[in-house]
CSV table of C-alpha atoms and ligand atoms in Angstrom, one decimal:
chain,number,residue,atom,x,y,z
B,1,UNK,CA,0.3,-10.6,6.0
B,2,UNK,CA,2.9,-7.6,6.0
B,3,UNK,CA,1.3,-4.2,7.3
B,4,UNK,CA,0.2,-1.9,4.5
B,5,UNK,CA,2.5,0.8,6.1
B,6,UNK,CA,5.4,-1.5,6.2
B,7,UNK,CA,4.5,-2.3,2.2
B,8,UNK,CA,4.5,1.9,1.6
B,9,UNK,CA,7.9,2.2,3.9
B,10,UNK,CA,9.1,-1.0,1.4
B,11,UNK,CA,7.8,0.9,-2.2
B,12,UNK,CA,9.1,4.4,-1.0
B,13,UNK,CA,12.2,3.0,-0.6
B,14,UNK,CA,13.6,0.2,-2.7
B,15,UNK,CA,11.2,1.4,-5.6
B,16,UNK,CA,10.8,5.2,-5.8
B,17,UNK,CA,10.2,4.9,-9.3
B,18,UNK,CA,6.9,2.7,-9.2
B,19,UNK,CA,5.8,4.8,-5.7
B,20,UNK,CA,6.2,8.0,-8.1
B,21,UNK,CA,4.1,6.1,-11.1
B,22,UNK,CA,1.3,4.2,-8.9
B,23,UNK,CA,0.7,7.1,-6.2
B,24,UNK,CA,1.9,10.6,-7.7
B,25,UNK,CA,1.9,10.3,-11.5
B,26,UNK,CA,-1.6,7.8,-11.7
B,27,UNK,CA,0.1,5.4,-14.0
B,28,UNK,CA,-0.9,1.8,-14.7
B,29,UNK,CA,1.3,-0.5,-14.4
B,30,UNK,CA,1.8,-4.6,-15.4
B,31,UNK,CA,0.9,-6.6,-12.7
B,32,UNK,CA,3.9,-8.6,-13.1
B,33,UNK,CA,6.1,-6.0,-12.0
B,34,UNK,CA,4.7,-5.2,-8.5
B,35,UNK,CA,7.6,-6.4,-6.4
B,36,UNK,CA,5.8,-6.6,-3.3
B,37,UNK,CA,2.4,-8.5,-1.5
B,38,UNK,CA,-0.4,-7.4,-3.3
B,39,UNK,CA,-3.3,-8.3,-1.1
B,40,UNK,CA,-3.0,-5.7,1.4
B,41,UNK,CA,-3.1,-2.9,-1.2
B,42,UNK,CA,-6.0,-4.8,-2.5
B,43,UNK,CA,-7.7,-4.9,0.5
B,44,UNK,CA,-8.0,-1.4,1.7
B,45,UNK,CA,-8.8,-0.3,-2.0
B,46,UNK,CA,-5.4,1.2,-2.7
B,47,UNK,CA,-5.0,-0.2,-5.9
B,48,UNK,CA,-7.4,-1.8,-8.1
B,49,UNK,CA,-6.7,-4.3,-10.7
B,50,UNK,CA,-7.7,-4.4,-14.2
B,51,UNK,CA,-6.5,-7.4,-16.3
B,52,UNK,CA,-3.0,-7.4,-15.8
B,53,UNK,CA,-2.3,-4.7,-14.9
B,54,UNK,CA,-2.9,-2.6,-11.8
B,55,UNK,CA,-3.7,1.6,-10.4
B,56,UNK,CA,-3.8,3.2,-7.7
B,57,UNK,CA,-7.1,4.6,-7.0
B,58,UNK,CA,-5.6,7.9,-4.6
B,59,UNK,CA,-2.5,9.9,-4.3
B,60,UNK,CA,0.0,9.0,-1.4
B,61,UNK,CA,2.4,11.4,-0.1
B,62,UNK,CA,5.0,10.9,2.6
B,63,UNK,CA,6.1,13.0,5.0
B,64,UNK,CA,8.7,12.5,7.7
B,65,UNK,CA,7.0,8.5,8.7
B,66,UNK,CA,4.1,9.1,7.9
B,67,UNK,CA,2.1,8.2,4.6
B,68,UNK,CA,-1.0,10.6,3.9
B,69,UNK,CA,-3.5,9.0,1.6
B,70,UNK,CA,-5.7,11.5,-0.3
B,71,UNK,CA,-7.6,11.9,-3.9
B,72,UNK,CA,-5.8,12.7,-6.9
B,73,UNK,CA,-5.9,16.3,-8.7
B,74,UNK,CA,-8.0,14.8,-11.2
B,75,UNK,CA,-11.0,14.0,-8.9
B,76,UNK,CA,-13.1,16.3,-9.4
B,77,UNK,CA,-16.0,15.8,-7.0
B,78,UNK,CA,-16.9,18.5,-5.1
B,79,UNK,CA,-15.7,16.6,-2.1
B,80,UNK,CA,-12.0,16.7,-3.7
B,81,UNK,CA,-9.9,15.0,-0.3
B,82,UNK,CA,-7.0,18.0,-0.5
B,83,UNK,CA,-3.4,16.5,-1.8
B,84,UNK,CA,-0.4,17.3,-0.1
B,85,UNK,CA,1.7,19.8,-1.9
B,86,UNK,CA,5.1,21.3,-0.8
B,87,UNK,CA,3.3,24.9,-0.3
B,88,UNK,CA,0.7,24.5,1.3
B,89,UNK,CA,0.0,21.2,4.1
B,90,UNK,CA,3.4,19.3,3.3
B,91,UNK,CA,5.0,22.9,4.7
B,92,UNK,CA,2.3,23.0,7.5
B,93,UNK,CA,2.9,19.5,8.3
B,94,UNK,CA,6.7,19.9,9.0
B,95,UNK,CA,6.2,23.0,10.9
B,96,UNK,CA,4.0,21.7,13.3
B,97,UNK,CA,5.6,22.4,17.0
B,98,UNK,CA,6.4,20.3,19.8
B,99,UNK,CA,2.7,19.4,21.4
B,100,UNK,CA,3.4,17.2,24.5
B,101,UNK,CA,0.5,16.9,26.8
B,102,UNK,CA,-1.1,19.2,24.7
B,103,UNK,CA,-5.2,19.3,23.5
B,104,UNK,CA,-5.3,19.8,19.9
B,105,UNK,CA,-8.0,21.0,17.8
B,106,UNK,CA,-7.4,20.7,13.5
B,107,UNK,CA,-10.4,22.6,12.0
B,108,UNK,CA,-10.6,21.5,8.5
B,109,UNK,CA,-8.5,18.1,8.8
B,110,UNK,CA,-8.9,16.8,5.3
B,111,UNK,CA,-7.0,13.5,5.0
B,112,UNK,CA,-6.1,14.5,8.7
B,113,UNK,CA,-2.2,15.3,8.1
B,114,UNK,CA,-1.9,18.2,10.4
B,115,UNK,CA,-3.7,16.3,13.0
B,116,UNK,CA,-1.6,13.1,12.5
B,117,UNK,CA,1.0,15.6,12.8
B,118,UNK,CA,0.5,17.0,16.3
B,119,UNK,CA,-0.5,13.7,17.7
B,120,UNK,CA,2.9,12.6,16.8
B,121,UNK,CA,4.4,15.7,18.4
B,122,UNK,CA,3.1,14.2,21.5
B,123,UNK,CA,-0.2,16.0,21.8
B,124,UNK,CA,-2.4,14.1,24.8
B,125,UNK,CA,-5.8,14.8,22.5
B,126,UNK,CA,-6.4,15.5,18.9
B,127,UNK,CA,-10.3,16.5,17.7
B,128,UNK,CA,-10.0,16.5,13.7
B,129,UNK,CA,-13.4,18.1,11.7
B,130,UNK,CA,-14.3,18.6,8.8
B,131,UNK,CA,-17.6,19.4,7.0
B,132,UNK,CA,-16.6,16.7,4.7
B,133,UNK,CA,-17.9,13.2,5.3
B,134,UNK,CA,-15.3,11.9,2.8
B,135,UNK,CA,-12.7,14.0,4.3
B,136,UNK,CA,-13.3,12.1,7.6
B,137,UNK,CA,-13.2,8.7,6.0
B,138,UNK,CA,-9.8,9.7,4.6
B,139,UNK,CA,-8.9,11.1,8.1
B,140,UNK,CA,-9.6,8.0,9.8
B,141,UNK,CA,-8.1,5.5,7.8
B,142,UNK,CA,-4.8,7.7,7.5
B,143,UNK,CA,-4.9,7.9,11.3
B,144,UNK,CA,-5.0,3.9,11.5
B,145,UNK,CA,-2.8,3.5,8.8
B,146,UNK,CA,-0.6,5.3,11.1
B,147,UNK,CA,-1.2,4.1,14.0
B,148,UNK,CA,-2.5,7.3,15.7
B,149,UNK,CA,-5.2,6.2,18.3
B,150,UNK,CA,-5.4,9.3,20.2
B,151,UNK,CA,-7.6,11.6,17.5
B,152,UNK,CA,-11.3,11.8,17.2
B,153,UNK,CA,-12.6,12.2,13.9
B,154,UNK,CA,-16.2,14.5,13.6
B,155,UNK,CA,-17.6,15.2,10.7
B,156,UNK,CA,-18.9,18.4,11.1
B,157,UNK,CA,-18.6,22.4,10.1
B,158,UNK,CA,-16.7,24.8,12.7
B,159,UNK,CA,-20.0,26.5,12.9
B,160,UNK,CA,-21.4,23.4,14.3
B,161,UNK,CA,-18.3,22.5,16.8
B,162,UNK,CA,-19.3,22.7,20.5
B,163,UNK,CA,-15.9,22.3,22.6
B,164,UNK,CA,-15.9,20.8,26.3
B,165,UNK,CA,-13.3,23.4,27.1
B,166,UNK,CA,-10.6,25.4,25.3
B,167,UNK,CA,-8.1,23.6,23.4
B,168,UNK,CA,-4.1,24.1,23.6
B,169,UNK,CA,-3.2,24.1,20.2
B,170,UNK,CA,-5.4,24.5,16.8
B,171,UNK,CA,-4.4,23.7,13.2
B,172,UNK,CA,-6.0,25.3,10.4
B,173,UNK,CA,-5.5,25.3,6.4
B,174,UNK,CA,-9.1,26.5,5.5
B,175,UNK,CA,-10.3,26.9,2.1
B,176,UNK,CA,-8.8,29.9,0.9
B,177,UNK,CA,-9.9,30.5,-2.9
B,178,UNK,CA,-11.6,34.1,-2.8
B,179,UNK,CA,-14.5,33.7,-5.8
B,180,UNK,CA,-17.9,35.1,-6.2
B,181,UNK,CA,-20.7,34.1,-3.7
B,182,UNK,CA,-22.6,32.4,-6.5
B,183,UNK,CA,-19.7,30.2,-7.6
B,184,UNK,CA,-20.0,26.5,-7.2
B,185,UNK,CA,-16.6,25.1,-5.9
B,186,UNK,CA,-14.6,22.3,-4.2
B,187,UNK,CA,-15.4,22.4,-0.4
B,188,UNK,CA,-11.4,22.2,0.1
B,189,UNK,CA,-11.2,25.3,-1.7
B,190,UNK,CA,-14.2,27.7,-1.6
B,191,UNK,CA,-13.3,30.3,0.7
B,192,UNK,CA,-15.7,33.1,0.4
B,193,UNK,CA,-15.4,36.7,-1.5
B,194,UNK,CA,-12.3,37.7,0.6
B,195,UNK,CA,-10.8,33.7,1.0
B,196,UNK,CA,-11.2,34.1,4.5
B,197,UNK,CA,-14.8,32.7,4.6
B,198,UNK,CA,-13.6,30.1,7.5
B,199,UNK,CA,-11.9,32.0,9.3
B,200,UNK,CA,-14.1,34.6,9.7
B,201,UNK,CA,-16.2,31.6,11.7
B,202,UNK,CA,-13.1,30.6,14.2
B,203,UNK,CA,-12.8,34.3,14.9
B,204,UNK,CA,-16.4,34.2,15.6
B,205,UNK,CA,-15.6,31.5,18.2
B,206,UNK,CA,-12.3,31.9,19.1
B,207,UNK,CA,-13.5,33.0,23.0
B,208,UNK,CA,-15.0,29.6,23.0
B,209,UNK,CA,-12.0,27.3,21.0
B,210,UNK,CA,-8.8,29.1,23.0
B,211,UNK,CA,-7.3,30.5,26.2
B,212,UNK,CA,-5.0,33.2,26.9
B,213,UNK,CA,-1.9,30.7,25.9
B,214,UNK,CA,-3.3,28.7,23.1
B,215,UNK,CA,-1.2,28.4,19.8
B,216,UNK,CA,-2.9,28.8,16.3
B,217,UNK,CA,-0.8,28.1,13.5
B,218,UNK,CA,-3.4,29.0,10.0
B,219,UNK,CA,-2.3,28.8,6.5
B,220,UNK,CA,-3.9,30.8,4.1
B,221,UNK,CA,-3.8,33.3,1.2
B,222,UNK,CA,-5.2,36.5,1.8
B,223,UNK,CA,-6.3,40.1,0.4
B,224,UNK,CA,-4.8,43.0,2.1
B,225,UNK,CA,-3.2,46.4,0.1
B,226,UNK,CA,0.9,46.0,-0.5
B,227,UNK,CA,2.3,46.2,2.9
B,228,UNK,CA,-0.5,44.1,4.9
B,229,UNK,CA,-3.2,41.0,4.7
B,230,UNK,CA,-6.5,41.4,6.2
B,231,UNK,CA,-5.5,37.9,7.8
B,232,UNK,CA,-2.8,39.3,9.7
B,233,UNK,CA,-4.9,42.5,10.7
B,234,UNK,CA,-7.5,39.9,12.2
B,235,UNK,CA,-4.7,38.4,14.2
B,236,UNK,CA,-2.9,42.3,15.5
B,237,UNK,CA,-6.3,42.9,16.6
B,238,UNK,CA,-6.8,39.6,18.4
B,239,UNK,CA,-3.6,40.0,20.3
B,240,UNK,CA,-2.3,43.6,20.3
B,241,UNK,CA,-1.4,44.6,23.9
B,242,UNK,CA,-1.3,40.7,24.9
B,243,UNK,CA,1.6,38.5,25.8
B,244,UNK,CA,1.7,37.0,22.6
B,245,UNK,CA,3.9,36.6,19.6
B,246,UNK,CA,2.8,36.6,16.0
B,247,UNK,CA,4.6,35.5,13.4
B,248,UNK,CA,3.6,35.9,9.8
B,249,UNK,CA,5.9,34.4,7.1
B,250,UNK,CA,5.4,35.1,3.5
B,251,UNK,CA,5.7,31.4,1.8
B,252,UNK,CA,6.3,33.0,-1.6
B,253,UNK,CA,8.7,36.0,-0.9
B,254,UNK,CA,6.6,38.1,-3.0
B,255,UNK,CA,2.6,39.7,-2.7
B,256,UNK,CA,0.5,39.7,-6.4
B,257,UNK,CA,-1.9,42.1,-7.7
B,258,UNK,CA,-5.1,41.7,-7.1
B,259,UNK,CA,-6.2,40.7,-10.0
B,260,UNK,CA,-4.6,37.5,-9.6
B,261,UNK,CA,-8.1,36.1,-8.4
B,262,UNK,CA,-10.2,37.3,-11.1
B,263,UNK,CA,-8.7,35.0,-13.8
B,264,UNK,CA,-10.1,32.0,-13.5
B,265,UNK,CA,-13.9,33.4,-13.2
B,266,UNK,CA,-12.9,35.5,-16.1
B,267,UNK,CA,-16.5,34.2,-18.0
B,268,UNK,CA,-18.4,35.6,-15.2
B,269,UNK,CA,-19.8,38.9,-14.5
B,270,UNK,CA,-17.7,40.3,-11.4
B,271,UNK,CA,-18.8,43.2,-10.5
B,272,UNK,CA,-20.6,42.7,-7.6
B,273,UNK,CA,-17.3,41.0,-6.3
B,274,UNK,CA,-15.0,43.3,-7.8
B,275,UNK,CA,-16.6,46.4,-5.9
B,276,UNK,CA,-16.7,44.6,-2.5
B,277,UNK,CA,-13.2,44.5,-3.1
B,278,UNK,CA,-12.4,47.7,-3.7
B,279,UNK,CA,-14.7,49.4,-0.9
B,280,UNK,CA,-12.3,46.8,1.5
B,281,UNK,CA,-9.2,48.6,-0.3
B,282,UNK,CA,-7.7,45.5,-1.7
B,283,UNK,CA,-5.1,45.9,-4.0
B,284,UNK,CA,-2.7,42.8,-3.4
B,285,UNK,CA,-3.1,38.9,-2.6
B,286,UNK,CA,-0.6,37.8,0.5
B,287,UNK,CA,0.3,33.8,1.0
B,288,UNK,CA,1.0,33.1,4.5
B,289,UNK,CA,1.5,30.8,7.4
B,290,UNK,CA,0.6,32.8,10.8
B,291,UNK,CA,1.8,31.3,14.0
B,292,UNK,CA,1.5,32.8,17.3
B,293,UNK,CA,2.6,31.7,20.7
B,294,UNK,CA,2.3,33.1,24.3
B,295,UNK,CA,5.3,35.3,24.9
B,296,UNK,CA,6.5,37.9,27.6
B,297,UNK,CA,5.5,40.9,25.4
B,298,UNK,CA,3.3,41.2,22.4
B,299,UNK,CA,5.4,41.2,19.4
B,300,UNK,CA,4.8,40.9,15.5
B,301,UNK,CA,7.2,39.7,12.8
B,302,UNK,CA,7.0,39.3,9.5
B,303,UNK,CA,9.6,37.5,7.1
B,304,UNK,CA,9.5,36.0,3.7
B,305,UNK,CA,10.8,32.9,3.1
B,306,UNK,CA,13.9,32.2,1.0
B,307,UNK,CA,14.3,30.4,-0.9
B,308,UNK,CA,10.6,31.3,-1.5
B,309,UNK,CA,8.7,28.1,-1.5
B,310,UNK,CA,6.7,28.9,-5.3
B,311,UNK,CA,10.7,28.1,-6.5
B,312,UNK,CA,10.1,24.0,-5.4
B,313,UNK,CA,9.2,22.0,-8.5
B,314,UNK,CA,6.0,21.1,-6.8
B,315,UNK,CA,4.7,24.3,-6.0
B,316,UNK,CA,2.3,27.0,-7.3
B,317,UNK,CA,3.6,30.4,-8.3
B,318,UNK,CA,0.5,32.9,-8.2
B,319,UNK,CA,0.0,31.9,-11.9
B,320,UNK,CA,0.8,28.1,-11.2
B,321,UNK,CA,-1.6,28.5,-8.5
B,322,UNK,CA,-4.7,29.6,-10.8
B,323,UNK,CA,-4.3,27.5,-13.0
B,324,UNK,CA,-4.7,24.7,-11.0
B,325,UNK,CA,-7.7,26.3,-9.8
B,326,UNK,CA,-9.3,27.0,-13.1
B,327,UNK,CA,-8.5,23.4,-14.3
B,328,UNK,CA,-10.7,22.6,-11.1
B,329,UNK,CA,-13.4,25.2,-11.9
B,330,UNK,CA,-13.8,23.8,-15.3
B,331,UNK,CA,-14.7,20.3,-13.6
B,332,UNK,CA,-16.4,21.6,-10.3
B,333,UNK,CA,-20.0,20.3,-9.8
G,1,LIG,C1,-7.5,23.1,2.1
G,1,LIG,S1,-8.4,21.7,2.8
G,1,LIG,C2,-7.2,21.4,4.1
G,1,LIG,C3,-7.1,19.9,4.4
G,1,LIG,C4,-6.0,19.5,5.4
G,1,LIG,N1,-6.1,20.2,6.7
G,1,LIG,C5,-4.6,19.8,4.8
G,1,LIG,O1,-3.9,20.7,5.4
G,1,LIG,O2,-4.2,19.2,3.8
G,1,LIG,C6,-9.7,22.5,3.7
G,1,LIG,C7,-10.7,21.6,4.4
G,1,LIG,O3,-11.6,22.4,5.1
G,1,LIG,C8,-12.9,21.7,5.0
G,1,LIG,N2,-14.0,22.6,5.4
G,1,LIG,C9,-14.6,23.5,4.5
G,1,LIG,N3,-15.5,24.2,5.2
G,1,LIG,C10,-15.5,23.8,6.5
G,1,LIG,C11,-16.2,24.1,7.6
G,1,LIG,N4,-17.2,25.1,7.6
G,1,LIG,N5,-16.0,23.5,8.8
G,1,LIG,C12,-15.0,22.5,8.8
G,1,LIG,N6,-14.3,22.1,7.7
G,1,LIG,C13,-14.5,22.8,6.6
G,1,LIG,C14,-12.9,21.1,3.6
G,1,LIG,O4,-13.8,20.0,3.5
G,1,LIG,C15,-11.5,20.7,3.4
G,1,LIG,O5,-11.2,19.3,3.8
């Protein structure tokens, strides 16, 4: 029996159109016109069938060799196993850095790209969390699928994560929606009133998770005024005055008001959440990727990406973005 990955390198690339319909766009599709072995999609509960025809039961995405198989958008458990879009983990994913011999920590691994990623890279160790159960599943069968037999899955919080010793290099694309305390949300998404809700934890432990030369690369959006996030203030702090470089980059080119986070809890009495807010000065919403390396002096840099990244077809804008998000709110549990 052919290898499932050898089946997903075969689709991708002698059928784009039915890899688009069966893995992206959730389309059924006759039987009959599946060109390739069936069984092994079968098997691993890719695709179900149903009379004559057949569907896949999760998104796949590729990036560089590797297939990454997560949930649709429209699951809408509050478990939701985050899909790969060009803004956010796709972006991540292809910016991870060389890692020989390096021990790898991804906090938050989801359907374990980043840490599939950086054992590819070369890293000598990966540890993958996640809070999620089903995030682990998905973690460890995209691992296997790609034959990465050097990362140990955990299922458990950051708050929970005890290290031997301090790792070399840590991944992190946290949950990042800023909502009221009281809201009930996806795990992949609620972040806290500020979005920052996780990382506020690894900055609790950071003494513990690094050493003086340990890389963090973090995705996230964050509040800040016009000029600055309160993610990138957490990092100056961190590493003012140290040999280390940090370098912010603005995905979208572009900050948005505020407000931009209040839209899709519009129904809901704010507030409470809107005067935390403002006693933080917040006035703007930054979307980031921070990465910072040891370096001979400390330096910070900021640029903005261009051509901004909310211009790809499958991207959010700000307004994209929420929408997405509200759609999900709708259906959270
Ligand atoms: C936005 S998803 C990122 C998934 C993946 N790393 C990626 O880039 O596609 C955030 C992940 O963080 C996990 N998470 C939420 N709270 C956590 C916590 N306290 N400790 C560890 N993981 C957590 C969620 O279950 C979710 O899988």
């Amino acid at each position: 029996m052919a290898s499932l990955k050898k089946l997903l390198f075969d689709l991708f690339f002698d059928h784009q159109d039915l890899f688009q319909a069966l893995f992206v766009m959730e389309k059924e599709i006759d039987l009959a016109l599946f060109p390739l072995e069936i069984q092994p999609f079968l098997s691993a509960n890719i695709l179900q069938k149903i009379n004559q025809k057949i569907k896949s039961n999760f998104r796949i995405s590729k990036v560089n060799n590797v297939f990454i198989v997560t949930d649709f958008p429209t699951y809408f458990g509050s478990d939701r196993v985050w899909y790969l879009l060009e803004d956010e983990s796709l972006f991540f994913a292809k910016n991870i850095p060389d890692c020989t011999d390096k021990k790898a920590l991804d906090i938050g691994t989801g359907s374990g790209v980043l840490a599939i990623m950086a054992s590819l890279q070369g890293a000598k160790h990966v540890t993958a969390i996640d809070i999620s159960p089903r995030a682990i599943a998905f973690g460890t069968f995209n691992a296997s699928l790609n034959n990465c037999n050097n990362i140990t899955f955990k299922a458990e919080g950051l708050e929970n994560h005890e290290p031997n010793s301090a790792y070399d290099f840590i991944t992190l694309n946290p949950p990042f929606v800023p909502m009221p305390s009281t809201t009930k949300y996806m795990l992949s998404g609620k972040g806290g009133m500020d979005g920052l809700g996780l990382i506020h934890a690894f900055f609790n432990q950071i003494d513990a998770l690094t050493h003086p030369e340990t890389r963090i690369n973090i995705i996230s959006m964050s509040p800040g005024d016009a000029y600055i996030s309160a993610l990138e203030k957490l990092f100056i702090d961190r590493c003012i005055g140290k040999a280390m470089k940090i370098q912010s980059t603005d995905l979208y080119g572009t900050t948005a008001p505020i407000e931009v986070i209040f839209q899709p809890f519009k129904k809901m009495s704010l507030t409470t959440w809107k005067k935390w807010l403002k006693t933080k000065n917040y006035t703007h919403m930054h979307y980031l990727f921070i990465q910072t390396s040891p370096s001979e002096s400390y330096e910070y840099s900021r640029k903005a990406l261009f051509p901004k990244l909310e211009d790809l077809p499958d991207s959010g804008t700000w307004r994209a973005m929420y929408k997405v998000i509200q759609n999900s709110k709708d259906h959270a549990s």
